[in-house]
Short mmCIF file of C-alpha atoms (C1' of nucleotides) in Angstrom, two decimals:
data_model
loop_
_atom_site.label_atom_id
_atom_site.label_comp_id
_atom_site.label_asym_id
_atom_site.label_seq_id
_atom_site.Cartn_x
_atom_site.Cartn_y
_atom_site.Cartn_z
CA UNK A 4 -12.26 -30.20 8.30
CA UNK A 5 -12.04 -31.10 4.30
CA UNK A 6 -8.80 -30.56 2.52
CA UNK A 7 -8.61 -27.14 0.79
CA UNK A 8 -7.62 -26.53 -2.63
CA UNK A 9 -5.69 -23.26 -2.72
CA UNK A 10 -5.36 -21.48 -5.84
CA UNK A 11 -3.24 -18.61 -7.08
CA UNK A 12 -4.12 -15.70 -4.77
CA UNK A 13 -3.52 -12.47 -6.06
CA UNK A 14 -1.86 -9.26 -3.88
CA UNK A 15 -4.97 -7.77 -3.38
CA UNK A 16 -6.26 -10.17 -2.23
CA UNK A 17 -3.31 -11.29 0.57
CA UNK A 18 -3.66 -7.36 1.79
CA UNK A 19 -6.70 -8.00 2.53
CA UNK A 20 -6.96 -11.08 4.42
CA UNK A 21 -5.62 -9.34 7.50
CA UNK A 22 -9.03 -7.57 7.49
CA UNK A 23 -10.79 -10.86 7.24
CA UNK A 24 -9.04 -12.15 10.10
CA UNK A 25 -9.54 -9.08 12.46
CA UNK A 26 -13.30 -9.48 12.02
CA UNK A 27 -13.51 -13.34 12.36
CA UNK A 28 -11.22 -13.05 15.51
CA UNK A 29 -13.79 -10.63 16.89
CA UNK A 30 -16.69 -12.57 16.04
CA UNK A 31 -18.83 -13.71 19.21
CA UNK A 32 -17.62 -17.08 20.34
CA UNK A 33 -20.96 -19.10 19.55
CA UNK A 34 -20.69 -17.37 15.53
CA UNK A 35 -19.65 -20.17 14.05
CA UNK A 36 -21.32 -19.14 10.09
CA UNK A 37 -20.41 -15.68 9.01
CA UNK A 38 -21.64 -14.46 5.34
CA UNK A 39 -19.68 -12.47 2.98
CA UNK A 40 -21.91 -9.76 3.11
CA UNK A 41 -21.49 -9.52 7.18
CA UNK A 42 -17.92 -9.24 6.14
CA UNK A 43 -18.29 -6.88 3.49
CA UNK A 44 -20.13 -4.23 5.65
CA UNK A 45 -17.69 -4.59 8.32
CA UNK A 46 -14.96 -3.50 5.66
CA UNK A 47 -16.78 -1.40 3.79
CA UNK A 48 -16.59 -3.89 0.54
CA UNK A 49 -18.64 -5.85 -1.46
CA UNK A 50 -19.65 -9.33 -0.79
CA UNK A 51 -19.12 -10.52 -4.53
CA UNK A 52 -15.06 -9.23 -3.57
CA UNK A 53 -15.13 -11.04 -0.59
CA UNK A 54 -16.40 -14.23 -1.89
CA UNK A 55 -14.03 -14.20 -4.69
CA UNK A 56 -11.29 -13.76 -1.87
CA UNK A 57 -12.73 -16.32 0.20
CA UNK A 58 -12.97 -18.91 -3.12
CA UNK A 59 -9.45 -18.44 -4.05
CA UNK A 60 -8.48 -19.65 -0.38
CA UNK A 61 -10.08 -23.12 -1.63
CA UNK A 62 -13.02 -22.47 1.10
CA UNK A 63 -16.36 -23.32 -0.10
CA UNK A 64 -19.70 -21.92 2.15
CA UNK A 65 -23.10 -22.82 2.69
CA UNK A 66 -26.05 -21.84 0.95
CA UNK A 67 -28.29 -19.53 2.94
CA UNK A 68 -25.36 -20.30 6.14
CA UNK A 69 -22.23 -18.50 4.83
CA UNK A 70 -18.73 -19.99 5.54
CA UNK A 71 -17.25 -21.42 8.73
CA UNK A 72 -15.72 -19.11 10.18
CA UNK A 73 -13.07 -21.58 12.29
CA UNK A 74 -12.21 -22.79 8.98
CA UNK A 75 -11.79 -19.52 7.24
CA UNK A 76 -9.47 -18.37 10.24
CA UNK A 77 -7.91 -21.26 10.01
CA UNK A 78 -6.69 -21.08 5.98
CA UNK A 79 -5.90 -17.51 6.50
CA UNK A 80 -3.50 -18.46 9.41
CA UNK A 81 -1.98 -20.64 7.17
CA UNK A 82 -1.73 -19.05 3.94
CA UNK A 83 -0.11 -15.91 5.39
CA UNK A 84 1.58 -18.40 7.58
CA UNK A 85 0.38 -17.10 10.55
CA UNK A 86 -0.19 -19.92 12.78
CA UNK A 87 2.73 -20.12 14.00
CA UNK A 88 5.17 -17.34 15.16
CA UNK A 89 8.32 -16.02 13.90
CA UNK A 90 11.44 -14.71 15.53
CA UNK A 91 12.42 -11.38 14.05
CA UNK A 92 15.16 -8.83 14.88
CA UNK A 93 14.74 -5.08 14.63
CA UNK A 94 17.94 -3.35 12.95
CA UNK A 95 17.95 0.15 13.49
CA UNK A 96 17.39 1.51 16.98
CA UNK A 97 16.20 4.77 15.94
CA UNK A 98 12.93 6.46 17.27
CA UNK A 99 11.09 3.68 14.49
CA UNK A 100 13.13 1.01 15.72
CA UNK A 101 12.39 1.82 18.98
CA UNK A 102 8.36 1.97 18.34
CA UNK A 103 8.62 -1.26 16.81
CA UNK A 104 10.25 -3.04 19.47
CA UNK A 105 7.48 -1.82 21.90
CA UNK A 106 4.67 -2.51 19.29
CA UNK A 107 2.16 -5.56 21.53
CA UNK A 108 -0.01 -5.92 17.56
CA UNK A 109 2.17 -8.01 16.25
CA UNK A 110 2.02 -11.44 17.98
CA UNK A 111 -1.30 -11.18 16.26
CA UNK A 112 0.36 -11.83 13.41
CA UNK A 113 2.85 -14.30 13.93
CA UNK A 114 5.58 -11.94 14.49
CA UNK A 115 7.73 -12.02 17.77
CA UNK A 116 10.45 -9.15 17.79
CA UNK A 117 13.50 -10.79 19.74
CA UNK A 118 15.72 -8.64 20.09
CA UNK A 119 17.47 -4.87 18.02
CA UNK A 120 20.78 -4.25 16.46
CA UNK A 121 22.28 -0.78 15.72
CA UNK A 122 25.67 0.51 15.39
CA UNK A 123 25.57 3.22 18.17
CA UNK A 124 27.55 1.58 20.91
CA UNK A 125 25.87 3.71 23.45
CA UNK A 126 22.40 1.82 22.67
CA UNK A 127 24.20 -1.58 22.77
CA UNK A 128 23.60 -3.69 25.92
CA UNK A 129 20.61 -1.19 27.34
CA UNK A 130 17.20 -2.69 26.42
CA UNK A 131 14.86 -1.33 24.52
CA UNK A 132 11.04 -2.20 25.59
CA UNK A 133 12.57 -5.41 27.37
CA UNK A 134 14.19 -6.29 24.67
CA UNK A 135 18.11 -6.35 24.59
CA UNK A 136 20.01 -4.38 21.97
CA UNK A 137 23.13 -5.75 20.19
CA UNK A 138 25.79 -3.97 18.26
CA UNK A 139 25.28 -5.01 14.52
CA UNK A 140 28.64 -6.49 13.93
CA UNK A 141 26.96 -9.60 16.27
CA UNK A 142 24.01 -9.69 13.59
CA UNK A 143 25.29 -12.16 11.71
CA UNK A 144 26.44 -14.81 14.94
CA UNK A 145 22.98 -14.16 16.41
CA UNK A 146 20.94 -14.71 13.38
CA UNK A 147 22.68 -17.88 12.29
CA UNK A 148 22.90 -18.97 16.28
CA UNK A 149 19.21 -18.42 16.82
CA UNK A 150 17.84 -18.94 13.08
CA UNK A 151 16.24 -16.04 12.07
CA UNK A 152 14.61 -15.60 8.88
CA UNK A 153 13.23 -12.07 9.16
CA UNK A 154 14.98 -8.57 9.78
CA UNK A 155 12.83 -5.40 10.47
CA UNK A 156 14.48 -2.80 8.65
CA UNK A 157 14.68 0.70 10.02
CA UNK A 158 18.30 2.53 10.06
CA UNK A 159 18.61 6.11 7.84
CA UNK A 160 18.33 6.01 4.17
CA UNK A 161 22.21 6.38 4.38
CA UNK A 162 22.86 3.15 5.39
CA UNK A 163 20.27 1.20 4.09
CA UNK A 164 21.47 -0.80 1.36
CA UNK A 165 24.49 -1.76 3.21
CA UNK A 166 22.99 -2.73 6.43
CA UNK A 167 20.23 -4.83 4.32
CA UNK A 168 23.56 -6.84 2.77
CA UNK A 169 24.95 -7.32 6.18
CA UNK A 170 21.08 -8.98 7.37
CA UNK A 171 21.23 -11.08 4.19
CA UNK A 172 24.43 -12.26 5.00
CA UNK A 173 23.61 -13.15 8.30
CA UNK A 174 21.13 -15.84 6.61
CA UNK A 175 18.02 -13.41 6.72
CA UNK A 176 15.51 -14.54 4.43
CA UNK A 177 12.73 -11.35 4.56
CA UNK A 178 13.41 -8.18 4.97
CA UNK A 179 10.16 -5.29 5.80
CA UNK A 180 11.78 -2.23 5.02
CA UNK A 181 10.54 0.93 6.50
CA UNK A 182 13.18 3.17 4.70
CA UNK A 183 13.18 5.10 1.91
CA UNK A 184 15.43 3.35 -0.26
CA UNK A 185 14.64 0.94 -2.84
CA UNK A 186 16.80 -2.47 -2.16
CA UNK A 187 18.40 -4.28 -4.84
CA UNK A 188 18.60 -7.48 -3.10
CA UNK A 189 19.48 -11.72 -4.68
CA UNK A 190 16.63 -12.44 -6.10
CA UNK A 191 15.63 -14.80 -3.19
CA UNK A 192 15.88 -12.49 -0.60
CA UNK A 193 11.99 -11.33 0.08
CA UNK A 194 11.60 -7.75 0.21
CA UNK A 195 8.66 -5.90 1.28
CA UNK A 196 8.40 -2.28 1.96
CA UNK A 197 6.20 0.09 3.82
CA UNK A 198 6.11 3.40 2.51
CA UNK A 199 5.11 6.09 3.86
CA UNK A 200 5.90 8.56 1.57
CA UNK A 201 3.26 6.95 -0.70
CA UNK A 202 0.07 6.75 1.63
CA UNK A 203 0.82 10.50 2.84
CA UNK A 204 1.60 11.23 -1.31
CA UNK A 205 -2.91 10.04 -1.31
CA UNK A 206 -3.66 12.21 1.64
CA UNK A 207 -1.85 15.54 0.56
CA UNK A 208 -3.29 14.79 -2.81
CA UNK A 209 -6.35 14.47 -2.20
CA UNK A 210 -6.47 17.73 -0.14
CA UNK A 211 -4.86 19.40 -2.97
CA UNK A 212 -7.81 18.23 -4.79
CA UNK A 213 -10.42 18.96 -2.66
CA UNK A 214 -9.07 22.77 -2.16
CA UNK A 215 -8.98 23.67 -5.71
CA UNK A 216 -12.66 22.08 -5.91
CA UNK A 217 -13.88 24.25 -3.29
CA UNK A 218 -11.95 27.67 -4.74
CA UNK A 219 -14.00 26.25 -7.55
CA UNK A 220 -17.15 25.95 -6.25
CA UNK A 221 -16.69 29.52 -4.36
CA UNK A 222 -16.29 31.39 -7.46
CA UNK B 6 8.05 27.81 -17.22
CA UNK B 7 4.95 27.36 -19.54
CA UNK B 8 1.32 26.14 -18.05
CA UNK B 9 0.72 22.16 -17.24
CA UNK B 10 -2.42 20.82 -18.00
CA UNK B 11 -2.87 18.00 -15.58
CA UNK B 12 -5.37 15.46 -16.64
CA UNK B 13 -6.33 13.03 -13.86
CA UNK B 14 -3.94 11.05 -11.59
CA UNK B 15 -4.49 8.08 -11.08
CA UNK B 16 -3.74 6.65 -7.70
CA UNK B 17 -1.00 4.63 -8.79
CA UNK B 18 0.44 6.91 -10.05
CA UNK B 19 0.46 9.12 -6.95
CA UNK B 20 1.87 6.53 -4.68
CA UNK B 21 4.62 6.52 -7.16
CA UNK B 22 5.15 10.47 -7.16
CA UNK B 23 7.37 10.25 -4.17
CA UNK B 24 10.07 7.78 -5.44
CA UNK B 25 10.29 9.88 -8.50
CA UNK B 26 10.46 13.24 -6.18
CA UNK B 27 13.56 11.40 -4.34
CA UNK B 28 15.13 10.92 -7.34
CA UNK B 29 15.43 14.09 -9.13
CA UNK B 30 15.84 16.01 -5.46
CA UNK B 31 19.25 13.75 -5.52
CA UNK B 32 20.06 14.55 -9.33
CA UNK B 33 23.42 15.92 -9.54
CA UNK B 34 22.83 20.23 -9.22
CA UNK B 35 24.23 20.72 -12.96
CA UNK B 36 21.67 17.83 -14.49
CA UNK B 37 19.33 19.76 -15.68
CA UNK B 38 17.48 16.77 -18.05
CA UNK B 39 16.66 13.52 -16.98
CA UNK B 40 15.34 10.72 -18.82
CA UNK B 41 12.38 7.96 -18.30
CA UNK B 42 15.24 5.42 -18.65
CA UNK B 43 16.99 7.08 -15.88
CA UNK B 44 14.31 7.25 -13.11
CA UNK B 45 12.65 3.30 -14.48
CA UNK B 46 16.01 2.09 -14.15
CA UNK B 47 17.12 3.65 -10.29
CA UNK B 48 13.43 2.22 -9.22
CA UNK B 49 13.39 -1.09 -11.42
CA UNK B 50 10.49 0.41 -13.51
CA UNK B 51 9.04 0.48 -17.02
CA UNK B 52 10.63 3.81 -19.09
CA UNK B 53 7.13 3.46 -20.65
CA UNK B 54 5.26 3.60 -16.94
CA UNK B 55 6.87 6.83 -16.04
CA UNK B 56 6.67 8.43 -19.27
CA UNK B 57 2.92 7.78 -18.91
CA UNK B 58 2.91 9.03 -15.40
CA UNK B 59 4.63 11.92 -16.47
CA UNK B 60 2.50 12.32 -18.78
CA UNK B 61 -0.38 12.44 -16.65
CA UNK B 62 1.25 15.71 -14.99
CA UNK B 63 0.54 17.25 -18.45
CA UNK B 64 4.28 17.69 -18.55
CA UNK B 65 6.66 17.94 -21.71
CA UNK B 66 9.34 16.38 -22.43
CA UNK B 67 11.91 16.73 -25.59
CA UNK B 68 13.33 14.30 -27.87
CA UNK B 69 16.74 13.16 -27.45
CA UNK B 70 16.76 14.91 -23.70
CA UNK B 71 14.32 13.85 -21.39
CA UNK B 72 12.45 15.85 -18.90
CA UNK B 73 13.39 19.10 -17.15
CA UNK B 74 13.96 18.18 -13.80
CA UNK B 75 13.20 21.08 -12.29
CA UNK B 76 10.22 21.32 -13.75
CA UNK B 77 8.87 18.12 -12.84
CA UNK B 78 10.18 18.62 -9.28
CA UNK B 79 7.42 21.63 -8.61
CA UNK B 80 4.76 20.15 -10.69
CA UNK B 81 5.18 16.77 -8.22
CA UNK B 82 5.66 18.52 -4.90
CA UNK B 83 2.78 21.44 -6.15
CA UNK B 84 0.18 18.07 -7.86
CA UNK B 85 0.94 16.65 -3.86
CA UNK B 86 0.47 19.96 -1.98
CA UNK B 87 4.12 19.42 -0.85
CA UNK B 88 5.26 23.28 -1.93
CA UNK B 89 4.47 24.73 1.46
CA UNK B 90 4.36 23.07 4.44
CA UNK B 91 1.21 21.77 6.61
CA UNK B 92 0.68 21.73 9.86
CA UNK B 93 -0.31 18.55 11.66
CA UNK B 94 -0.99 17.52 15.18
CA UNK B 95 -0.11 13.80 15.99
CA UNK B 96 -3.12 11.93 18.19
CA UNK B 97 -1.95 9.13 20.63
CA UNK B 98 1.80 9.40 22.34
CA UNK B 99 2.58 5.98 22.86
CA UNK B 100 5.72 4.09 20.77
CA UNK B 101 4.14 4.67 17.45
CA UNK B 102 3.19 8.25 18.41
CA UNK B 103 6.71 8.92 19.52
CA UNK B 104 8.50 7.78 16.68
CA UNK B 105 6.28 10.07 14.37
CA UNK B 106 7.07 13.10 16.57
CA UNK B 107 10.89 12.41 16.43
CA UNK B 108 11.42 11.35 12.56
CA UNK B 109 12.42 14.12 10.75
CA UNK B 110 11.76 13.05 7.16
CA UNK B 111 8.08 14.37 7.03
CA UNK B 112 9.40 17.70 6.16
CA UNK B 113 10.33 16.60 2.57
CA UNK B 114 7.03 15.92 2.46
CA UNK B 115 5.84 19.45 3.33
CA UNK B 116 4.91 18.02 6.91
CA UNK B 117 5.20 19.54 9.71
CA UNK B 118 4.38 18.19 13.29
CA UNK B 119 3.59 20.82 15.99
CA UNK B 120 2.27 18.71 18.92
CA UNK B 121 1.41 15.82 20.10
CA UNK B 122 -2.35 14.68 21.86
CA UNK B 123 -3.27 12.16 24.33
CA UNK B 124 -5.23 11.44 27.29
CA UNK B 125 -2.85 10.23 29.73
CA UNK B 126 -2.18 12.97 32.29
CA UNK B 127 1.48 11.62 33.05
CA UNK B 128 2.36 12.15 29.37
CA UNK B 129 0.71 15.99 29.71
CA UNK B 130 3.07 19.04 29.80
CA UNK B 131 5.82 17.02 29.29
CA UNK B 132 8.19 17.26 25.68
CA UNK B 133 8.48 14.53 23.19
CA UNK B 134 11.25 15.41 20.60
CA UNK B 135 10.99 18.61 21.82
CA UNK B 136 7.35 18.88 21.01
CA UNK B 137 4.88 19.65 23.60
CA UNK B 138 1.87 17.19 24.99
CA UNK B 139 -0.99 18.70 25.80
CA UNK B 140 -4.59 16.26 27.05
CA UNK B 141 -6.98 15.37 24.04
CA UNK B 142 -9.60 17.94 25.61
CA UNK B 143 -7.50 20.63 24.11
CA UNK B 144 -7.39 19.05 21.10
CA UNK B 145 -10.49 20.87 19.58
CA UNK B 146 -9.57 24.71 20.95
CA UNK B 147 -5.88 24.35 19.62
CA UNK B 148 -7.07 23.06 16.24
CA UNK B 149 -9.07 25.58 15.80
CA UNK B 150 -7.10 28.06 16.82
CA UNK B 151 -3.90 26.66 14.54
CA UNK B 152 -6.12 25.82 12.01
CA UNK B 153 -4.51 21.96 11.76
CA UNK B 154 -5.94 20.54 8.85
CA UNK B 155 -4.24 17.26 8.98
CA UNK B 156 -4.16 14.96 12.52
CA UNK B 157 -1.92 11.63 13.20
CA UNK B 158 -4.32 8.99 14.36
CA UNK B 159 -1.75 6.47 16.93
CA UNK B 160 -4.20 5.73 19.56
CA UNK B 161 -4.83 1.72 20.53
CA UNK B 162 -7.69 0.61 17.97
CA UNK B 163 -10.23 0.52 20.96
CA UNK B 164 -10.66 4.15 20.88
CA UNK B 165 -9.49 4.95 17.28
CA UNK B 166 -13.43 5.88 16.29
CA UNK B 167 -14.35 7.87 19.32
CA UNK B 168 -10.68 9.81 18.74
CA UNK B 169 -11.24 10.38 15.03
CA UNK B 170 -14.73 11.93 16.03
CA UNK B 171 -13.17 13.85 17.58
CA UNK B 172 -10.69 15.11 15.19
CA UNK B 173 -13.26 15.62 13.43
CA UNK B 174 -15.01 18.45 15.55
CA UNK B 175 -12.28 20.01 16.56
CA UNK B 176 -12.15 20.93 12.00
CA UNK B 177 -9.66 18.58 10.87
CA UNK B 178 -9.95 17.49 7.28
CA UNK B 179 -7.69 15.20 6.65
CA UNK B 180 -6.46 11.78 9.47
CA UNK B 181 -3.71 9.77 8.53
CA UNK B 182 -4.80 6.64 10.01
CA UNK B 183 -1.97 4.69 11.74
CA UNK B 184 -4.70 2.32 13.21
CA UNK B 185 -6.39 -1.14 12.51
CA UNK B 186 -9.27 0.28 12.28
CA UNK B 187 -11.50 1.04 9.22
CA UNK B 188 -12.71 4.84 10.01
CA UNK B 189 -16.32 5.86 9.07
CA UNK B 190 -16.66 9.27 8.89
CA UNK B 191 -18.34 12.16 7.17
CA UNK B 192 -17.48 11.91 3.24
CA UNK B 193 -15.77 15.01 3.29
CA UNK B 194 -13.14 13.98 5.37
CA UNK B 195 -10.50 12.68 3.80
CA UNK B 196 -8.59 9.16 5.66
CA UNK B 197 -5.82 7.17 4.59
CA UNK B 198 -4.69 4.24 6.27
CA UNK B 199 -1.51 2.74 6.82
CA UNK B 200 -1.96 -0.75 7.06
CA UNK B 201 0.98 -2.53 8.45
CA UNK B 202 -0.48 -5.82 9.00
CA UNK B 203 -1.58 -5.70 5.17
CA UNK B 204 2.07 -5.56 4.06
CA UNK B 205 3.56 -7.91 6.52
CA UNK B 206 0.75 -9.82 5.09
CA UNK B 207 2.32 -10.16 1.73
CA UNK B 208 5.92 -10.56 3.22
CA UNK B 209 5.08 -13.51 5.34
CA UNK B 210 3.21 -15.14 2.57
CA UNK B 211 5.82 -14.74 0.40
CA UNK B 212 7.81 -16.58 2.88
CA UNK B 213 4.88 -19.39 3.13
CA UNK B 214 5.31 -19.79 -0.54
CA UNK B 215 9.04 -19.55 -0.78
CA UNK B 216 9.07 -22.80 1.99
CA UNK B 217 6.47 -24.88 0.28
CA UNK B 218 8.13 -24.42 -3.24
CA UNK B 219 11.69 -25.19 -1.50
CA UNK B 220 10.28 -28.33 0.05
CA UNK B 221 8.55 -30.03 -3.31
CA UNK B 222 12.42 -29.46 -5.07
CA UNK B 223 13.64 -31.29 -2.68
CA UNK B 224 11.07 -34.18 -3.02
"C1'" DT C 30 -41.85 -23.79 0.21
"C1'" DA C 31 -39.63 -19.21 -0.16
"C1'" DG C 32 -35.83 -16.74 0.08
"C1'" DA C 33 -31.13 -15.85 1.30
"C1'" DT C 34 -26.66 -16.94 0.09
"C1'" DT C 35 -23.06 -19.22 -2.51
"C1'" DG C 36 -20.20 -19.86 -6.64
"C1'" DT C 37 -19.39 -19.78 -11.55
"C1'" DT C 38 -19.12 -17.48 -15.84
"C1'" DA C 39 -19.09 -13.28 -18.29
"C1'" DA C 40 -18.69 -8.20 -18.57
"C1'" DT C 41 -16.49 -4.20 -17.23
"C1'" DC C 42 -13.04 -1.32 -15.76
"C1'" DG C 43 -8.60 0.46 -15.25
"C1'" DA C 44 -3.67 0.01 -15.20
"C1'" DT C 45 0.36 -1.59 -17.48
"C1'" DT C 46 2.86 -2.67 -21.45
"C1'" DA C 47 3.80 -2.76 -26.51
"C1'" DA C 48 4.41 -0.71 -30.91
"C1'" DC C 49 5.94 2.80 -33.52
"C1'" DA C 50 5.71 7.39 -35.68
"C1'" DA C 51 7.39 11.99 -34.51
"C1'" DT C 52 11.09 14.73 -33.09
"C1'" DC C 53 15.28 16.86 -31.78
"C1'" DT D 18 22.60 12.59 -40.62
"C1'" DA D 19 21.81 8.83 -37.26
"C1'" DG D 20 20.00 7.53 -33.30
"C1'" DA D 21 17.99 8.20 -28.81
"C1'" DT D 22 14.02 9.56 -26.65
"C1'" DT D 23 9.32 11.24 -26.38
"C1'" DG D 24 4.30 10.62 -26.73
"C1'" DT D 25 0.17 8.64 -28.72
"C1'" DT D 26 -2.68 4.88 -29.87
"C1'" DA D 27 -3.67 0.13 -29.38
"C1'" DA D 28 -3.09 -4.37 -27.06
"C1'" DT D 29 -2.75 -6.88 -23.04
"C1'" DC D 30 -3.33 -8.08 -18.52
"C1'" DG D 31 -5.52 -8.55 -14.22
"C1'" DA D 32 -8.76 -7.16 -10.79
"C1'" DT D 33 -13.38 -5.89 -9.73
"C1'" DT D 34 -18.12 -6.14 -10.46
"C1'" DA D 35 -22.46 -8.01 -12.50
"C1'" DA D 36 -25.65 -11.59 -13.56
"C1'" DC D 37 -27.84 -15.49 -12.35
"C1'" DA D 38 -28.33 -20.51 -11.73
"C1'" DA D 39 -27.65 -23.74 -7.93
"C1'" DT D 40 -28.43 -24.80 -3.31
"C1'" DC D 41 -29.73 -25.30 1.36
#
DNA sequence: TAGATTGTTAATCGATTAACAATC
DNA sequence: TAGATTGTTAATCGATTAACAATC
């Protein structure tokens, strides 16, 4: 397989490469050419935006064939850096903690939760999902011992900014936080957050929205 | 108070609602102004980005003061339908499920879970966070009869389409999508979808990038 | 060959940011 | 008053979409 050329590849555009890769996984075995329009009705998209995708990964296709779709899963894998997986610990053994220790999706994406931290000392030593759970003063020993890179944030708001210090101390590199609390973190320390507040905020909205339309349209 | 007009929202703005909700709920009781310096600088923002999203509220503000907070407090929560509180039913009790009927921060949000759904007759009759179970097939009758507007979609992707479906029947109007699945459904039905994969997608890449860069300036 | 599909260049769209007069 | 802050208009930036020649 040629050498790829990657160029800059915009946000968008890595958010929705996990899409890519959950259709070209699923792809019958002997599909070995997929097209960007196949793609694009699959998503819901169009094929112009997922050949622009696709041609920022460096991939190039076939005329009349589309693009190989070994190769394409391939690149993806690597750019999101995929391919291989990553040890991860879970601080916060809360009821979201909890759900992500348990959570099977993620060895899909290179992800393999080892093991959960919290500071109740009644959690510590039970296991969680078959996964052991250590007291969070032993964060920092077990992260440096065992070389992990990426903490899984999900303790109260409270306690968030302090507990995110004690994983960057510990040598962690990335931290997905699922709280609500904005992190000021060393600039080298990757932060990522999922928030839920914001993709219910579109939901409620839009039924707002659609209400007022339809006391409209009634009177 | 006098009359907003609201001009359209755009959905960036929206998604940024919520931070500036959290904010101003947490303003000190006797600050009854806050600035667009304030609120940029507690969520590393632009003054000029949330004077233009408060603009977009068709809200005020005065010279030398800022905003009334209080003000801008109802027009957010009342633009996001967060004034009065919804009902929802949560679809799917495995981990994910679970944590969503246990985490208590929804109600901030004007959410309010009253049960949970699934198919699994072990998990039936029994209490999760002190909410009841019941089996999917009484799914439609207690919709209905609740008028839920808003369902929790946590099932396993394999049956997220044929559970939607039926969300949809039984009258909900609104599925917060917890899936990996992209949900076609009538146009009047409003889905969001939140995509974990997409945003451990930009963390790991970030990661990907951070390595590569590390190893040239050390060449 | 004919026609489907890629891939490049340009146009459009929309969000963010800048500039600065108005205001309290 | 002086100066901080709003709010409008314009500039910039970046992503999406359109157009269409090249290609297999």
């Amino acid at each position: 397989m040629e050498k790829e050329t990657i160029k800059y590849i915009s946000q968008p555009t890595i958010k929705r490469l996990p899409l890519y890769l959950n259709i070209l996984r699923n792809l019958p075995k002997d599909q070995n050419f997929v097209s960007s329009s196949y793609i694009a009705a699959e998503l819901k998209l169009e094929p112009i935006q997922v050949r622009k995708d696709v041609s920022s990964l460096g991939i190039t296709g076939q005329a009349r064939m589309g693009f190989n779709a070994l190769q394409l899963i391939e690149t993806i894998e690597s750019v999101l850096g995929w391919s291989n997986t990553r040890d991860a610990f879970v601080v916060g053994v809360g009821s979201l903690g909890t759900a992500i220790l348990g959570y099977k999706g993620f060895e899909d994406h290179g992800l393999k939760i080892i093991a959960g931290f919290d500071n109740d000392v009644k959690k510590v030593t039970t296991k969680v999902h078959g996964r052991e759970i250590f007291h969070v003063n032993q964060l920092a020993e077990l992260a440096r011992r065992m070389n992990i890179q990426i903490g899984i944030l999900t303790v109260p708001n409270e306690v968030a900014e302090i507990t995110a210090n004690l994983m960057v101390k510990a040598g962690i590199k990335a931290i997905w936080n699922f709280t609500q609390t904005k992190l000021f973190m060393p600039h080298d320390v990757i932060v990522e957050r999922v928030d839920l507040a914001s993709s219910f905020a579109v939901l409620s909205s839009k039924l707002v929205e659609q209400k007022t339309k339809g006391a409209k349209s009634e009177a």
